[in-house]
Amino acid sequence: MDDEIESKVWRSAQQACSKVPFARLLEEAVASFKRIPGLDPIVRLHASVIGAESIRVLRDALKRHHIDAGPTESYVELRSRLRMHLRDHLQLHVMKIGFASDEMKADQLDRDLGL
């Protein structure tokens, strides 16, 4: 996963929305995640990548869905598939509202084509 694109997606989504719609967007993303059987690695999503406000809002959304986000406020611990789902959800939203950069559009196309 490209941390630079992921960072741009999170930051663009946060800039495109005010606080309440951004929180709803993350809540919707967490609620729409369907875990499939099997284990995938636990990864950390750091505030330095997605922003401190995004970490706070994400922690709140995860807590409401009874998902442990880890022990510290500077990052969130989550399964890798959930991390990708959140990024995909935000990226699709950013694209729909016309806030996506050319780099994000190219990344989306590559993933849609399985490249």
XYZ file of N, CA and C in Angstrom:
345
model
N 0.851 -1.169 0.000
C 0.000 0.000 0.000
C 0.895 1.230 0.000
N 0.595 2.145 -0.852
C 1.383 3.372 -0.978
C 0.927 4.375 0.081
N 1.809 4.622 1.064
C 1.450 5.539 2.157
C 1.194 6.957 1.666
N 1.873 7.367 0.599
C 1.679 8.727 0.088
C 0.266 8.906 -0.473
N -0.190 7.953 -1.263
C -1.557 8.017 -1.805
C -2.562 7.922 -0.664
N -2.329 7.000 0.251
C -3.236 6.833 1.375
C -3.351 8.135 2.172
N -2.234 8.770 2.412
C -2.227 10.039 3.134
C -3.035 11.093 2.382
N -2.839 11.177 1.077
C -3.574 12.156 0.272
C -5.070 11.875 0.278
N -5.433 10.603 0.226
C -6.854 10.233 0.245
C -7.492 10.680 1.560
N -6.871 10.336 2.683
C -7.415 10.706 3.992
C -7.498 12.216 4.151
N -6.423 12.890 3.797
C -6.389 14.346 3.979
C -7.370 15.052 3.036
N -7.515 14.547 1.824
C -8.476 15.124 0.874
C -9.904 14.922 1.359
N -10.192 13.742 1.868
C -11.540 13.465 2.374
C -11.858 14.378 3.553
N -10.887 14.572 4.421
C -11.114 15.439 5.580
C -11.292 16.897 5.153
N -10.521 17.342 4.167
C -10.636 18.726 3.692
C -11.944 18.959 2.951
N -12.428 17.931 2.263
C -13.642 18.067 1.463
C -14.907 18.095 2.316
N -14.808 17.613 3.545
C -15.970 17.534 4.428
C -15.734 18.375 5.674
N -16.807 18.861 6.237
C -16.677 19.471 7.557
C -16.613 18.328 8.583
N -16.475 18.648 9.847
C -16.248 17.621 10.870
C -17.351 16.579 10.948
N -18.593 17.005 10.990
C -19.693 16.062 11.156
C -19.852 15.149 9.930
N -19.858 15.675 8.706
C -19.939 14.771 7.556
C -18.738 13.820 7.443
N -17.554 14.279 7.838
C -16.380 13.408 7.811
C -16.550 12.271 8.815
N -17.063 12.582 9.996
C -17.309 11.546 11.003
C -18.352 10.551 10.503
N -19.397 11.050 9.844
C -20.426 10.163 9.271
C -19.842 9.279 8.186
N -18.979 9.853 7.361
C -18.338 9.094 6.289
C -17.508 7.947 6.857
N -16.741 8.215 7.899
C -15.938 7.154 8.532
C -16.828 6.139 9.240
N -17.869 6.614 9.878
C -18.820 5.712 10.538
C -19.435 4.761 9.511
N -19.823 5.312 8.381
C -20.396 4.527 7.285
C -19.378 3.503 6.761
N -18.134 3.913 6.634
C -17.084 3.018 6.145
C -16.860 1.860 7.103
N -16.779 2.150 8.392
C -16.573 1.090 9.387
C -17.782 0.158 9.409
N -18.986 0.727 9.378
C -20.209 -0.079 9.421
C -20.355 -0.974 8.193
N -19.847 -0.546 7.048
C -20.018 -1.324 5.820
C -18.956 -2.410 5.645
N -17.979 -2.465 6.535
C -16.932 -3.477 6.423
C -17.478 -4.839 6.833
N -17.291 -5.805 5.983
C -17.713 -7.182 6.261
C -16.463 -8.042 6.375
N -16.185 -8.465 7.576
C -14.997 -9.276 7.820
C -15.213 -10.679 7.270
N -14.217 -11.171 6.542
C -14.284 -12.534 6.039
C -13.434 -13.420 6.946
N -13.728 -14.717 6.987
C -12.962 -15.609 7.861
C -11.469 -15.597 7.526
N -10.670 -15.862 8.535
C -9.228 -15.887 8.363
C -8.588 -14.689 9.029
N -7.297 -14.790 9.175
C -6.561 -13.712 9.819
C -5.800 -12.897 8.798
N -5.810 -11.633 8.985
C -4.936 -10.761 8.220
C -4.152 -9.954 9.250
N -2.988 -9.498 8.878
C -2.114 -8.867 9.865
C -2.693 -7.581 10.442
N -2.292 -7.328 11.688
C -2.632 -6.067 12.329
C -1.598 -5.043 11.871
N -2.086 -3.893 11.463
C -1.214 -2.811 10.995
C -1.531 -1.552 11.798
N -0.617 -0.617 11.722
C -0.819 0.667 12.405
C -1.030 1.765 11.378
N -2.001 2.575 11.631
C -2.289 3.742 10.816
C -1.952 4.948 11.685
N -0.877 5.647 11.340
C -0.331 6.715 12.182
C -0.928 8.084 11.865
N -0.982 8.908 12.895
C -1.453 10.284 12.737
C -0.558 11.053 11.776
N 0.709 10.702 11.701
C 1.619 11.385 10.779
C 1.249 11.110 9.320
N 0.510 10.033 9.074
C 0.088 9.682 7.714
C -1.280 10.283 7.394
N -2.239 10.154 8.310
C -3.612 10.570 7.988
C -4.080 11.805 8.740
N -3.315 12.281 9.680
C -3.692 13.467 10.436
C -4.281 13.120 11.794
N -4.009 13.952 12.771
C -4.464 13.714 14.144
C -5.988 13.715 14.256
N -6.651 14.608 13.534
C -8.117 14.662 13.585
C -8.722 13.388 13.001
N -8.144 12.883 11.918
C -8.633 11.632 11.322
C -8.472 10.475 12.298
N -7.344 10.443 13.017
C -7.129 9.388 14.010
C -8.206 9.456 15.089
N -8.485 10.646 15.569
C -9.486 10.817 16.625
C -10.867 10.357 16.158
N -11.259 10.797 14.966
C -12.583 10.433 14.434
C -12.657 8.934 14.160
N -11.573 8.369 13.619
C -11.550 6.934 13.348
C -11.624 6.136 14.646
N -10.895 6.556 15.659
C -10.949 5.866 16.962
C -12.388 5.843 17.496
N -13.077 6.974 17.382
C -14.463 7.048 17.845
C -15.364 6.085 17.067
N -15.196 6.047 15.754
C -16.019 5.160 14.918
C -15.737 3.693 15.242
N -14.474 3.353 15.402
C -14.121 1.970 15.734
C -14.681 1.584 17.102
N -14.589 2.486 18.054
C -15.090 2.223 19.402
C -16.593 1.943 19.386
N -17.338 2.721 18.593
C -18.784 2.513 18.493
C -19.130 1.143 17.913
N -18.207 0.559 17.155
C -18.427 -0.770 16.567
C -17.661 -1.850 17.324
N -17.245 -1.524 18.545
C -16.582 -2.472 19.440
C -15.309 -3.061 18.827
N -14.544 -2.210 18.151
C -13.261 -2.611 17.579
C -12.172 -1.886 18.364
N -11.274 -2.658 18.949
C -10.184 -2.079 19.729
C -9.195 -1.417 18.780
N -8.869 -0.170 19.037
C -7.982 0.603 18.160
C -6.554 0.685 18.681
N -6.265 0.031 19.788
C -4.913 0.066 20.316
C -4.765 1.029 21.474
N -3.566 1.039 22.067
C -3.362 1.731 23.332
C -3.030 3.222 23.283
N -2.716 3.768 22.141
C -2.222 5.148 22.108
C -3.027 6.018 21.154
N -2.955 7.310 21.362
C -3.694 8.274 20.535
C -2.944 8.648 19.253
N -1.681 8.240 19.115
C -0.893 8.653 17.951
C -1.054 7.721 16.753
N -1.703 6.587 16.958
C -1.977 5.674 15.853
C -3.174 4.800 16.193
N -3.664 4.113 15.166
C -4.760 3.165 15.333
C -4.253 1.812 14.861
N -4.523 0.771 15.635
C -4.212 -0.593 15.223
C -5.482 -1.205 14.649
N -5.371 -1.779 13.463
C -6.509 -2.416 12.837
C -6.020 -3.473 11.855
N -6.901 -4.311 11.435
C -6.559 -5.356 10.464
C -6.324 -4.725 9.097
N -5.431 -5.326 8.340
C -5.033 -4.736 7.052
C -6.202 -4.620 6.077
N -7.112 -5.594 6.103
C -8.267 -5.508 5.180
C -9.195 -4.352 5.549
N -9.346 -4.102 6.833
C -10.159 -2.962 7.262
C -9.483 -1.662 6.849
N -8.186 -1.604 6.996
C -7.453 -0.402 6.573
C -7.664 -0.132 5.084
N -7.563 -1.169 4.271
C -7.773 -0.995 2.823
C -9.223 -0.610 2.525
N -10.156 -1.206 3.250
C -11.570 -0.882 3.046
C -11.838 0.593 3.345
N -11.260 1.082 4.442
C -11.447 2.489 4.794
C -10.869 3.400 3.725
N -9.663 3.088 3.276
C -9.033 3.899 2.237
C -9.864 3.869 0.952
N -10.317 2.678 0.555
C -11.128 2.558 -0.668
C -12.418 3.359 -0.557
N -13.061 3.281 0.607
C -14.313 3.999 0.830
C -14.094 5.511 0.723
N -13.052 5.989 1.369
C -12.752 7.424 1.318
C -12.343 7.855 -0.087
N -11.543 7.048 -0.751
C -11.086 7.398 -2.094
C -12.265 7.470 -3.058
N -13.169 6.532 -2.964
C -14.354 6.562 -3.827
C -15.186 7.818 -3.559
N -15.334 8.171 -2.300
C -16.076 9.390 -1.948
C -15.397 10.632 -2.534
N -14.091 10.714 -2.376
C -13.328 11.863 -2.885
C -13.466 11.952 -4.403
N -13.466 10.808 -5.063
C -13.626 10.808 -6.522
C -15.034 11.249 -6.924
N -16.046 10.770 -6.210
C -17.433 11.111 -6.535
C -17.706 12.606 -6.411
N -17.076 13.248 -5.452
C -17.337 14.678 -5.256
C -16.379 15.552 -6.060
N -15.520 14.921 -6.855
C -14.632 15.672 -7.735
C -13.447 16.313 -7.044
N -13.021 15.741 -5.928
C -11.925 16.307 -5.140
C -10.633 15.508 -5.311
N -10.656 14.492 -6.183
C -9.503 13.597 -6.349
C -8.456 14.199 -7.278
N -7.201 13.977 -6.925
C -6.090 14.402 -7.783
C -5.924 13.386 -8.918
N -5.154 13.746 -9.914
C -4.879 12.825 -11.013
C -4.200 11.556 -10.508
N -3.346 11.714 -9.507
C -2.650 10.571 -8.916
C -3.648 9.595 -8.268
N -4.640 10.133 -7.576
C -5.664 9.288 -6.958
C -6.513 8.598 -8.019
N -6.837 9.318 -9.078
C -7.625 8.729 -10.160
C -6.862 7.593 -10.827
N -5.565 7.796 -11.062
C -4.739 6.749 -11.671
C -4.645 5.533 -10.749
N -4.499 5.775 -9.461
C -4.439 4.681 -8.487
C -5.743 3.900 -8.483
N -6.864 4.600 -8.506
C -8.175 3.940 -8.524
C -8.325 3.094 -9.783
N -7.932 3.640 -10.915
C -8.017 2.893 -12.163
C -7.144 1.644 -12.115
N -5.936 1.772 -11.609
C -5.038 0.624 -11.480
C -5.672 -0.472 -10.612
N -6.272 -0.076 -9.499
C -6.909 -1.075 -8.613
C -8.140 -1.670 -9.258
N -8.908 -0.856 -9.980
C -10.093 -1.387 -10.672
C -9.714 -2.402 -11.735
N -8.577 -2.189 -12.361
C -8.105 -3.090 -13.415
C -7.280 -4.250 -12.857
N -7.036 -4.234 -11.544
C -6.270 -5.306 -10.923
C -4.779 -5.223 -11.172
N -4.288 -4.031 -11.419
C -2.858 -3.858 -11.691
C -2.066 -3.592 -10.440
